Amino acid sequence: MKLYAIAFQCALFTLVEQATRHDSCVCELTNSEQRFPHDKLSTVEDNASECNSNITSQKTMELESLLLGLERRLPQLQEDVAILERENDGELYGALSLQVIENEMRDIMQLIEKLNSTTLGHQRLISDTTQKVEDLKAEMEQLEKYDTMQVVKRQEASKLLQRELGQCLKGLYPTSQPTQPPHGGCPHGQFVNITEPDVNTLSEYGNSHKYGAWGQDPKPEAGKERWYWLVVMTSGNRYSNYVRRYSSKSSLIAGVSVPGNVQIHSTNPTTNTIQGPNVVMYGEALYYNCYNQDAVCRFNLTTKTVTTLQLPKGTRFNSKGNFCHLEECYPFTDMDLATDESGVWVIYTTTQDFGNLVLSKVEEGEPLSLGQTWHTSVYKQAVTNTFMACGVLYATRYVNKGTEEIFYSFDTATGAERFNIGIFIFKMAPNIYALNYSPVDQMLHAYSDAYMVSYKVLFE
Ligand SMILES: *[C@@H]1O[C@H](CO)[C@@H](O)[C@H](O)[C@H]1NC(C)=O
Ligand SMILES: *[C@@H]1O[C@H](CO)[C@@H](O)[C@H](O)[C@H]1NC(C)=O
Ligand SMILES: *[C@@H]1O[C@H](CO)[C@@H](O)[C@H](O)[C@H]1NC(C)=O
Ligand SMILES: *[C@@H]1O[C@H](CO)[C@@H](O)[C@H](O)[C@H]1NC(C)=O
Ligand SMILES: *[C@@H]1O[C@H](CO)[C@@H](O)[C@H](O)[C@H]1NC(C)=O
């Protein structure tokens, strides 16, 4: 019987292997180091990630956008006051202007209050966080003493690599899959109300272009997640030939577009010109009613090419199936494009539907095609605008200069219609020419007599 022993010694471990009886081996591992306090490390990690999640770029953005909002609104107010002073002869006009200015003042006060509370919040956050970071640093220094094997350092390096790999993968597959039609219930719950206006600013074109639309692409290209788009009807309040893009909310509010315009055609109007304000962007393409046609156009902003989708025979177009209220109809609003969780929709009316709203799903693939269609019993001329949220069509009507009402809904999952929704929209200007829901952040974006206003949708 052979008897042997191997003793292996390194800085940390003592490994003893010895044959005892016959062929059985016993290994004895002696760690000469202190036990590594994993639980402490994990609290430090938790605390650090909580710190991180508290300081988001969103917070900085919020402040920036508030400041820019103020910067833009104050000169506007000054100008309004100047106009009032100049033209305060007609009594009615004077009273109206005064009301506009009072509204404006109230908004500016709200902005200032919001700014004040945001700043206070930030100051608190900064002092809290500084203290926490100091504590964490001290704790880490303690922990590093244990890290003689450089375990943590290597773990950190490997985490960094993983993160980079993750980002790399995200870059490879930038487009998220479109969400399935939300048949069988909305992930957010039931639409119950909307907030007071959030973003609220005059478009950079000022009061001269009252018709238009704006928003965010719900299915953006990688790197364009924060971008906004704006389309204004630059020719006779009816036609437009380009999309203007902004790389952040603050540049939208400040009216500074670095990406600039993407033009469909240099002539306006011509074949494939944008006709009417109710347009949407989805998947880096603009969907709109094409000039002089009963068709939806899709303008691919990457390839700058246009695809058309013919709507059913009898579809009203060229300002024959408009949104209206008692006093007036909004010209060239025959086709309303909309986005929600499931993609793109088109709302229009036909002769065979006797002017009632018709809703069709737009299948965004190649070729562009019309999906399922639903026929409602609401008369389009009694409606000022529509939007989709979670597979439900909502329609609004004009109540007065300051208020619009979301009064009607049609659920595509059940076919149920309701005429008693009773959600009120607080308006900044009398007419809402475009209204669309963004499934990304559940905001309603309105273009209202050149004002860009947004409201948060509240679900239950
Ligand atoms: C982590 O945060 C908790 C609660 O905020 C605190 O009690 C604890 O001391 C912190 N730990 C470290 C290591 O900073
Ligand atoms: C994060 O913010 C919340 C709410 O402001 C606060 O209660 C919490 O203590 C903060 N956490 C850290 C680590 O700063
Ligand atoms: C800012 O908020 C603080 C604390 O709520 C308040 O005392 C102060 O008057 C506010 N300032 C303004 C300009 O509203
Ligand atoms: C809906 O929201 C508005 C504005 O925030 C509020 O004034 C109103 O009371 C809310 N309505 C309901 C039914 O909650
Ligand atoms: C735009 O064109 C590009 C290149 O052909 C294509 O990959 C992309 O899917 C198109 N986008 C839309 C929305 O059709």
PDB file of N, CA, C and O in Angstrom, residues 2-54:
ATOM      1  N   LYS A   2       0.581   2.089  -1.030  1.00  0.00           N
ATOM      2  CA  LYS A   2       1.390   3.303  -1.130  1.00  0.00           C
ATOM      3  C   LYS A   2       0.726   4.425  -0.329  1.00  0.00           C
ATOM      4  O   LYS A   2      -0.477   4.587  -0.322  1.00  0.00           O
ATOM      5  N   LEU A   3       1.492   5.155   0.302  1.00  0.00           N
ATOM      6  CA  LEU A   3       0.955   6.260   1.096  1.00  0.00           C
ATOM      7  C   LEU A   3       1.649   7.538   0.654  1.00  0.00           C
ATOM      8  O   LEU A   3       2.863   7.621   0.637  1.00  0.00           O
ATOM      9  N   TYR A   4       0.844   8.504   0.246  1.00  0.00           N
ATOM     10  CA  TYR A   4       1.498   9.741  -0.180  1.00  0.00           C
ATOM     11  C   TYR A   4       0.653  10.956   0.215  1.00  0.00           C
ATOM     12  O   TYR A   4      -0.537  10.866   0.476  1.00  0.00           O
ATOM     13  N   ALA A   5       1.256  12.058   0.208  1.00  0.00           N
ATOM     14  CA  ALA A   5       0.546  13.300   0.544  1.00  0.00           C
ATOM     15  C   ALA A   5       1.072  14.432  -0.333  1.00  0.00           C
ATOM     16  O   ALA A   5       2.255  14.530  -0.568  1.00  0.00           O
ATOM     17  N   ILE A   6       0.134  15.173  -0.834  1.00  0.00           N
ATOM     18  CA  ILE A   6       0.536  16.345  -1.614  1.00  0.00           C
ATOM     19  C   ILE A   6       0.099  17.584  -0.840  1.00  0.00           C
ATOM     20  O   ILE A   6      -1.053  17.727  -0.471  1.00  0.00           O
ATOM     21  N   ALA A   7       0.997  18.394  -0.578  1.00  0.00           N
ATOM     22  CA  ALA A   7       0.625  19.642   0.096  1.00  0.00           C
ATOM     23  C   ALA A   7       0.821  20.808  -0.867  1.00  0.00           C
ATOM     24  O   ALA A   7       1.871  20.943  -1.460  1.00  0.00           O
ATOM     25  N   PHE A   8      -0.232  21.558  -1.008  1.00  0.00           N
ATOM     26  CA  PHE A   8      -0.183  22.659  -1.943  1.00  0.00           C
ATOM     27  C   PHE A   8      -0.541  23.933  -1.180  1.00  0.00           C
ATOM     28  O   PHE A   8      -1.538  24.008  -0.490  1.00  0.00           O
ATOM     29  N   GLN A   9       0.313  24.891  -1.319  1.00  0.00           N
ATOM     30  CA  GLN A   9       0.076  26.086  -0.517  1.00  0.00           C
ATOM     31  C   GLN A   9       0.202  27.332  -1.385  1.00  0.00           C
ATOM     32  O   GLN A   9       1.169  27.514  -2.098  1.00  0.00           O
ATOM     33  N   CYS A  10      -0.800  28.136  -1.329  1.00  0.00           N
ATOM     34  CA  CYS A  10      -0.647  29.453  -1.977  1.00  0.00           C
ATOM     35  C   CYS A  10      -0.959  30.507  -0.939  1.00  0.00           C
ATOM     36  O   CYS A  10      -1.132  30.199   0.235  1.00  0.00           O
ATOM     37  N   ALA A  11      -1.025  31.729  -1.341  1.00  0.00           N
ATOM     38  CA  ALA A  11      -1.212  32.816  -0.385  1.00  0.00           C
ATOM     39  C   ALA A  11      -2.498  32.665   0.425  1.00  0.00           C
ATOM     40  O   ALA A  11      -2.560  33.068   1.574  1.00  0.00           O
ATOM     41  N   LEU A  12      -3.488  32.076  -0.183  1.00  0.00           N
ATOM     42  CA  LEU A  12      -4.781  32.070   0.474  1.00  0.00           C
ATOM     43  C   LEU A  12      -5.208  30.716   0.997  1.00  0.00           C
ATOM     44  O   LEU A  12      -5.846  30.631   2.027  1.00  0.00           O
ATOM     45  N   PHE A  13      -4.931  29.692   0.218  1.00  0.00           N
ATOM     46  CA  PHE A  13      -5.521  28.401   0.543  1.00  0.00           C
ATOM     47  C   PHE A  13      -4.482  27.370   0.923  1.00  0.00           C
ATOM     48  O   PHE A  13      -3.383  27.383   0.411  1.00  0.00           O
ATOM     49  N   THR A  14      -4.895  26.520   1.753  1.00  0.00           N
ATOM     50  CA  THR A  14      -4.090  25.344   2.028  1.00  0.00           C
ATOM     51  C   THR A  14      -4.909  24.165   1.565  1.00  0.00           C
ATOM     52  O   THR A  14      -6.037  23.986   2.001  1.00  0.00           O
ATOM     53  N   LEU A  15      -4.355  23.434   0.636  1.00  0.00           N
ATOM     54  CA  LEU A  15      -5.087  22.311   0.091  1.00  0.00           C
ATOM     55  C   LEU A  15      -4.310  21.053   0.438  1.00  0.00           C
ATOM     56  O   LEU A  15      -3.152  20.905   0.077  1.00  0.00           O
ATOM     57  N   VAL A  16      -4.944  20.217   1.149  1.00  0.00           N
ATOM     58  CA  VAL A  16      -4.261  18.976   1.530  1.00  0.00           C
ATOM     59  C   VAL A  16      -5.026  17.799   0.968  1.00  0.00           C
ATOM     60  O   VAL A  16      -6.222  17.689   1.174  1.00  0.00           O
ATOM     61  N   GLU A  17      -4.310  16.996   0.223  1.00  0.00           N
ATOM     62  CA  GLU A  17      -4.962  15.819  -0.330  1.00  0.00           C
ATOM     63  C   GLU A  17      -4.199  14.606   0.158  1.00  0.00           C
ATOM     64  O   GLU A  17      -2.985  14.525   0.040  1.00  0.00           O
ATOM     65  N   GLN A  18      -4.866  13.732   0.745  1.00  0.00           N
ATOM     66  CA  GLN A  18      -4.150  12.555   1.211  1.00  0.00           C
ATOM     67  C   GLN A  18      -4.979  11.290   1.014  1.00  0.00           C
ATOM     68  O   GLN A  18      -6.180  11.304   1.136  1.00  0.00           O
ATOM     69  N   ALA A  19      -4.271  10.259   0.660  1.00  0.00           N
ATOM     70  CA  ALA A  19      -4.950   8.972   0.547  1.00  0.00           C
ATOM     71  C   ALA A  19      -5.009   8.374   1.935  1.00  0.00           C
ATOM     72  O   ALA A  19      -4.002   8.265   2.607  1.00  0.00           O
ATOM     73  N   THR A  20      -6.156   8.088   2.386  1.00  0.00           N
ATOM     74  CA  THR A  20      -6.261   7.505   3.713  1.00  0.00           C
ATOM     75  C   THR A  20      -6.351   5.999   3.572  1.00  0.00           C
ATOM     76  O   THR A  20      -5.340   5.332   3.445  1.00  0.00           O
ATOM     77  N   ARG A  21      -7.606   5.514   3.517  1.00  0.00           N
ATOM     78  CA  ARG A  21      -7.760   4.080   3.388  1.00  0.00           C
ATOM     79  C   ARG A  21      -7.907   3.724   1.927  1.00  0.00           C
ATOM     80  O   ARG A  21      -8.653   4.343   1.199  1.00  0.00           O
ATOM     81  N   HIS A  22      -7.225   2.742   1.454  1.00  0.00           N
ATOM     82  CA  HIS A  22      -7.315   2.266   0.068  1.00  0.00           C
ATOM     83  C   HIS A  22      -7.306   3.409  -0.925  1.00  0.00           C
ATOM     84  O   HIS A  22      -6.400   4.212  -0.935  1.00  0.00           O
ATOM     85  N   ASP A  23      -8.415   3.521  -1.757  1.00  0.00           N
ATOM     86  CA  ASP A  23      -8.411   4.498  -2.854  1.00  0.00           C
ATOM     87  C   ASP A  23      -9.162   5.786  -2.528  1.00  0.00           C
ATOM     88  O   ASP A  23      -9.295   6.657  -3.352  1.00  0.00           O
ATOM     89  N   SER A  24      -9.745   5.864  -1.346  1.00  0.00           N
ATOM     90  CA  SER A  24     -10.550   7.067  -1.083  1.00  0.00           C
ATOM     91  C   SER A  24      -9.651   8.241  -0.717  1.00  0.00           C
ATOM     92  O   SER A  24      -8.665   8.095   0.001  1.00  0.00           O
ATOM     93  N   CYS A  25     -10.025   9.419  -1.318  1.00  0.00           N
ATOM     94  CA  CYS A  25      -9.231  10.642  -1.095  1.00  0.00           C
ATOM     95  C   CYS A  25     -10.029  11.651  -0.281  1.00  0.00           C
ATOM     96  O   CYS A  25     -11.234  11.750  -0.425  1.00  0.00           O
ATOM     97  N   VAL A  26      -9.381  12.383   0.516  1.00  0.00           N
ATOM     98  CA  VAL A  26     -10.045  13.452   1.275  1.00  0.00           C
ATOM     99  C   VAL A  26      -9.323  14.756   0.979  1.00  0.00           C
ATOM    100  O   VAL A  26      -8.101  14.798   1.008  1.00  0.00           O
ATOM    101  N   CYS A  27     -10.110  15.796   0.625  1.00  0.00           N
ATOM    102  CA  CYS A  27      -9.494  17.114   0.386  1.00  0.00           C
ATOM    103  C   CYS A  27      -9.852  18.039   1.524  1.00  0.00           C
ATOM    104  O   CYS A  27     -11.006  18.112   1.940  1.00  0.00           O
ATOM    105  N   GLU A  28      -8.895  18.718   1.985  1.00  0.00           N
ATOM    106  CA  GLU A  28      -9.146  19.647   3.086  1.00  0.00           C
ATOM    107  C   GLU A  28      -8.762  21.032   2.610  1.00  0.00           C
ATOM    108  O   GLU A  28      -7.656  21.249   2.138  1.00  0.00           O
ATOM    109  N   LEU A  29      -9.737  21.947   2.650  1.00  0.00           N
ATOM    110  CA  LEU A  29      -9.488  23.295   2.141  1.00  0.00           C
ATOM    111  C   LEU A  29      -9.511  24.269   3.311  1.00  0.00           C
ATOM    112  O   LEU A  29     -10.486  24.365   4.029  1.00  0.00           O
ATOM    113  N   THR A  30      -8.402  24.921   3.514  1.00  0.00           N
ATOM    114  CA  THR A  30      -8.364  25.894   4.604  1.00  0.00           C
ATOM    115  C   THR A  30      -8.178  27.283   4.023  1.00  0.00           C
ATOM    116  O   THR A  30      -7.186  27.538   3.337  1.00  0.00           O
ATOM    117  N   ASN A  31      -9.152  28.154   4.251  1.00  0.00           N
ATOM    118  CA  ASN A  31      -9.029  29.523   3.769  1.00  0.00           C
ATOM    119  C   ASN A  31      -8.369  30.327   4.863  1.00  0.00           C
ATOM    120  O   ASN A  31      -8.900  30.490   5.948  1.00  0.00           O
ATOM    121  N   SER A  32      -7.189  30.847   4.575  1.00  0.00           N
ATOM    122  CA  SER A  32      -6.469  31.609   5.584  1.00  0.00           C
ATOM    123  C   SER A  32      -6.969  33.053   5.668  1.00  0.00           C
ATOM    124  O   SER A  32      -6.548  33.818   6.512  1.00  0.00           O
ATOM    125  N   GLU A  33      -7.843  33.434   4.707  1.00  0.00           N
ATOM    126  CA  GLU A  33      -8.358  34.809   4.695  1.00  0.00           C
ATOM    127  C   GLU A  33      -9.623  34.919   5.521  1.00  0.00           C
ATOM    128  O   GLU A  33     -10.286  33.927   5.817  1.00  0.00           O
ATOM    129  N   GLN A  34     -10.032  36.203   5.784  1.00  0.00           N
ATOM    130  CA  GLN A  34     -11.324  36.437   6.432  1.00  0.00           C
ATOM    131  C   GLN A  34     -12.431  36.133   5.437  1.00  0.00           C
ATOM    132  O   GLN A  34     -12.231  36.287   4.240  1.00  0.00           O
ATOM    133  N   ARG A  35     -13.595  35.765   5.957  1.00  0.00           N
ATOM    134  CA  ARG A  35     -14.742  35.546   5.075  1.00  0.00           C
ATOM    135  C   ARG A  35     -15.148  36.850   4.407  1.00  0.00           C
ATOM    136  O   ARG A  35     -15.194  37.895   5.031  1.00  0.00           O
ATOM    137  N   PHE A  36     -15.457  36.777   3.114  1.00  0.00           N
ATOM    138  CA  PHE A  36     -15.871  37.994   2.409  1.00  0.00           C
ATOM    139  C   PHE A  36     -17.324  38.336   2.733  1.00  0.00           C
ATOM    140  O   PHE A  36     -18.208  37.496   2.616  1.00  0.00           O
ATOM    141  N   PRO A  37     -17.584  39.582   3.163  1.00  0.00           N
ATOM    142  CA  PRO A  37     -18.950  39.939   3.581  1.00  0.00           C
ATOM    143  C   PRO A  37     -19.870  40.244   2.384  1.00  0.00           C
ATOM    144  O   PRO A  37     -20.133  41.393   2.066  1.00  0.00           O
ATOM    145  N   HIS A  38     -20.338  39.167   1.774  1.00  0.00           N
ATOM    146  CA  HIS A  38     -21.172  39.334   0.582  1.00  0.00           C
ATOM    147  C   HIS A  38     -22.438  40.132   0.837  1.00  0.00           C
ATOM    148  O   HIS A  38     -22.869  40.897  -0.024  1.00  0.00           O
ATOM    149  N   ASP A  39     -23.025  39.928   2.019  1.00  0.00           N
ATOM    150  CA  ASP A  39     -24.280  40.630   2.292  1.00  0.00           C
ATOM    151  C   ASP A  39     -24.070  42.132   2.308  1.00  0.00           C
ATOM    152  O   ASP A  39     -24.881  42.901   1.792  1.00  0.00           O
ATOM    153  N   LYS A  40     -22.892  42.555   2.883  1.00  0.00           N
ATOM    154  CA  LYS A  40     -22.603  43.989   2.917  1.00  0.00           C
ATOM    155  C   LYS A  40     -22.464  44.533   1.511  1.00  0.00           C
ATOM    156  O   LYS A  40     -22.965  45.600   1.176  1.00  0.00           O
ATOM    157  N   LEU A  41     -21.760  43.774   0.683  1.00  0.00           N
ATOM    158  CA  LEU A  41     -21.548  44.217  -0.696  1.00  0.00           C
ATOM    159  C   LEU A  41     -22.886  44.387  -1.403  1.00  0.00           C
ATOM    160  O   LEU A  41     -23.113  45.341  -2.123  1.00  0.00           O
ATOM    161  N   SER A  42     -23.771  43.423  -1.131  1.00  0.00           N
ATOM    162  CA  SER A  42     -25.026  43.515  -1.876  1.00  0.00           C
ATOM    163  C   SER A  42     -25.885  44.687  -1.391  1.00  0.00           C
ATOM    164  O   SER A  42     -26.568  45.307  -2.192  1.00  0.00           O
ATOM    165  N   THR A  43     -25.804  45.043  -0.079  1.00  0.00           N
ATOM    166  CA  THR A  43     -26.538  46.267   0.333  1.00  0.00           C
ATOM    167  C   THR A  43     -25.935  47.485  -0.334  1.00  0.00           C
ATOM    168  O   THR A  43     -26.673  48.389  -0.746  1.00  0.00           O
ATOM    169  N   VAL A  44     -24.604  47.536  -0.396  1.00  0.00           N
ATOM    170  CA  VAL A  44     -23.978  48.692  -1.031  1.00  0.00           C
ATOM    171  C   VAL A  44     -24.425  48.783  -2.481  1.00  0.00           C
ATOM    172  O   VAL A  44     -24.781  49.858  -2.976  1.00  0.00           O
ATOM    173  N   GLU A  45     -24.456  47.621  -3.130  1.00  0.00           N
ATOM    174  CA  GLU A  45     -24.885  47.623  -4.535  1.00  0.00           C
ATOM    175  C   GLU A  45     -26.332  48.108  -4.663  1.00  0.00           C
ATOM    176  O   GLU A  45     -26.648  48.912  -5.532  1.00  0.00           O
ATOM    177  N   ASP A  46     -27.193  47.607  -3.770  1.00  0.00           N
ATOM    178  CA  ASP A  46     -28.599  48.032  -3.792  1.00  0.00           C
ATOM    179  C   ASP A  46     -28.720  49.529  -3.589  1.00  0.00           C
ATOM    180  O   ASP A  46     -29.430  50.212  -4.322  1.00  0.00           O
ATOM    181  N   ASN A  47     -27.988  50.022  -2.566  1.00  0.00           N
ATOM    182  CA  ASN A  47     -28.076  51.457  -2.270  1.00  0.00           C
ATOM    183  C   ASN A  47     -27.586  52.276  -3.457  1.00  0.00           C
ATOM    184  O   ASN A  47     -28.175  53.291  -3.781  1.00  0.00           O
ATOM    185  N   ALA A  48     -26.512  51.811  -4.070  1.00  0.00           N
ATOM    186  CA  ALA A  48     -25.955  52.556  -5.204  1.00  0.00           C
ATOM    187  C   ALA A  48     -26.948  52.585  -6.359  1.00  0.00           C
ATOM    188  O   ALA A  48     -27.133  53.614  -6.998  1.00  0.00           O
ATOM    189  N   SER A  49     -27.602  51.442  -6.586  1.00  0.00           N
ATOM    190  CA  SER A  49     -28.496  51.451  -7.746  1.00  0.00           C
ATOM    191  C   SER A  49     -29.739  52.280  -7.454  1.00  0.00           C
ATOM    192  O   SER A  49     -30.311  52.897  -8.347  1.00  0.00           O
ATOM    193  N   GLU A  50     -30.107  52.358  -6.165  1.00  0.00           N
ATOM    194  CA  GLU A  50     -31.233  53.232  -5.823  1.00  0.00           C
ATOM    195  C   GLU A  50     -30.868  54.690  -6.075  1.00  0.00           C
ATOM    196  O   GLU A  50     -31.644  55.451  -6.629  1.00  0.00           O
ATOM    197  N   CYS A  51     -29.631  55.039  -5.697  1.00  0.00           N
ATOM    198  CA  CYS A  51     -29.128  56.387  -5.957  1.00  0.00           C
ATOM    199  C   CYS A  51     -29.199  56.696  -7.446  1.00  0.00           C
ATOM    200  O   CYS A  51     -29.654  57.748  -7.859  1.00  0.00           O
ATOM    201  N   ASN A  52     -28.733  55.731  -8.229  1.00  0.00           N
ATOM    202  CA  ASN A  52     -28.714  55.907  -9.680  1.00  0.00           C
ATOM    203  C   ASN A  52     -30.091  56.137 -10.240  1.00  0.00           C
ATOM    204  O   ASN A  52     -30.291  57.004 -11.075  1.00  0.00           O
ATOM    205  N   SER A  53     -31.042  55.316  -9.738  1.00  0.00           N
ATOM    206  CA  SER A  53     -32.366  55.418 -10.331  1.00  0.00           C
ATOM    207  C   SER A  53     -33.029  56.720  -9.924  1.00  0.00           C
ATOM    208  O   SER A  53     -33.939  57.196 -10.585  1.00  0.00           O
ATOM    209  N   ASN A  54     -32.563  57.323  -8.809  1.00  0.00           N
ATOM    210  CA  ASN A  54     -33.148  58.597  -8.392  1.00  0.00           C
ATOM    211  C   ASN A  54     -32.664  59.757  -9.251  1.00  0.00           C
ATOM    212  O   ASN A  54     -33.378  60.715  -9.438  1.00  0.00           O
TER     213      ASN A  54
END
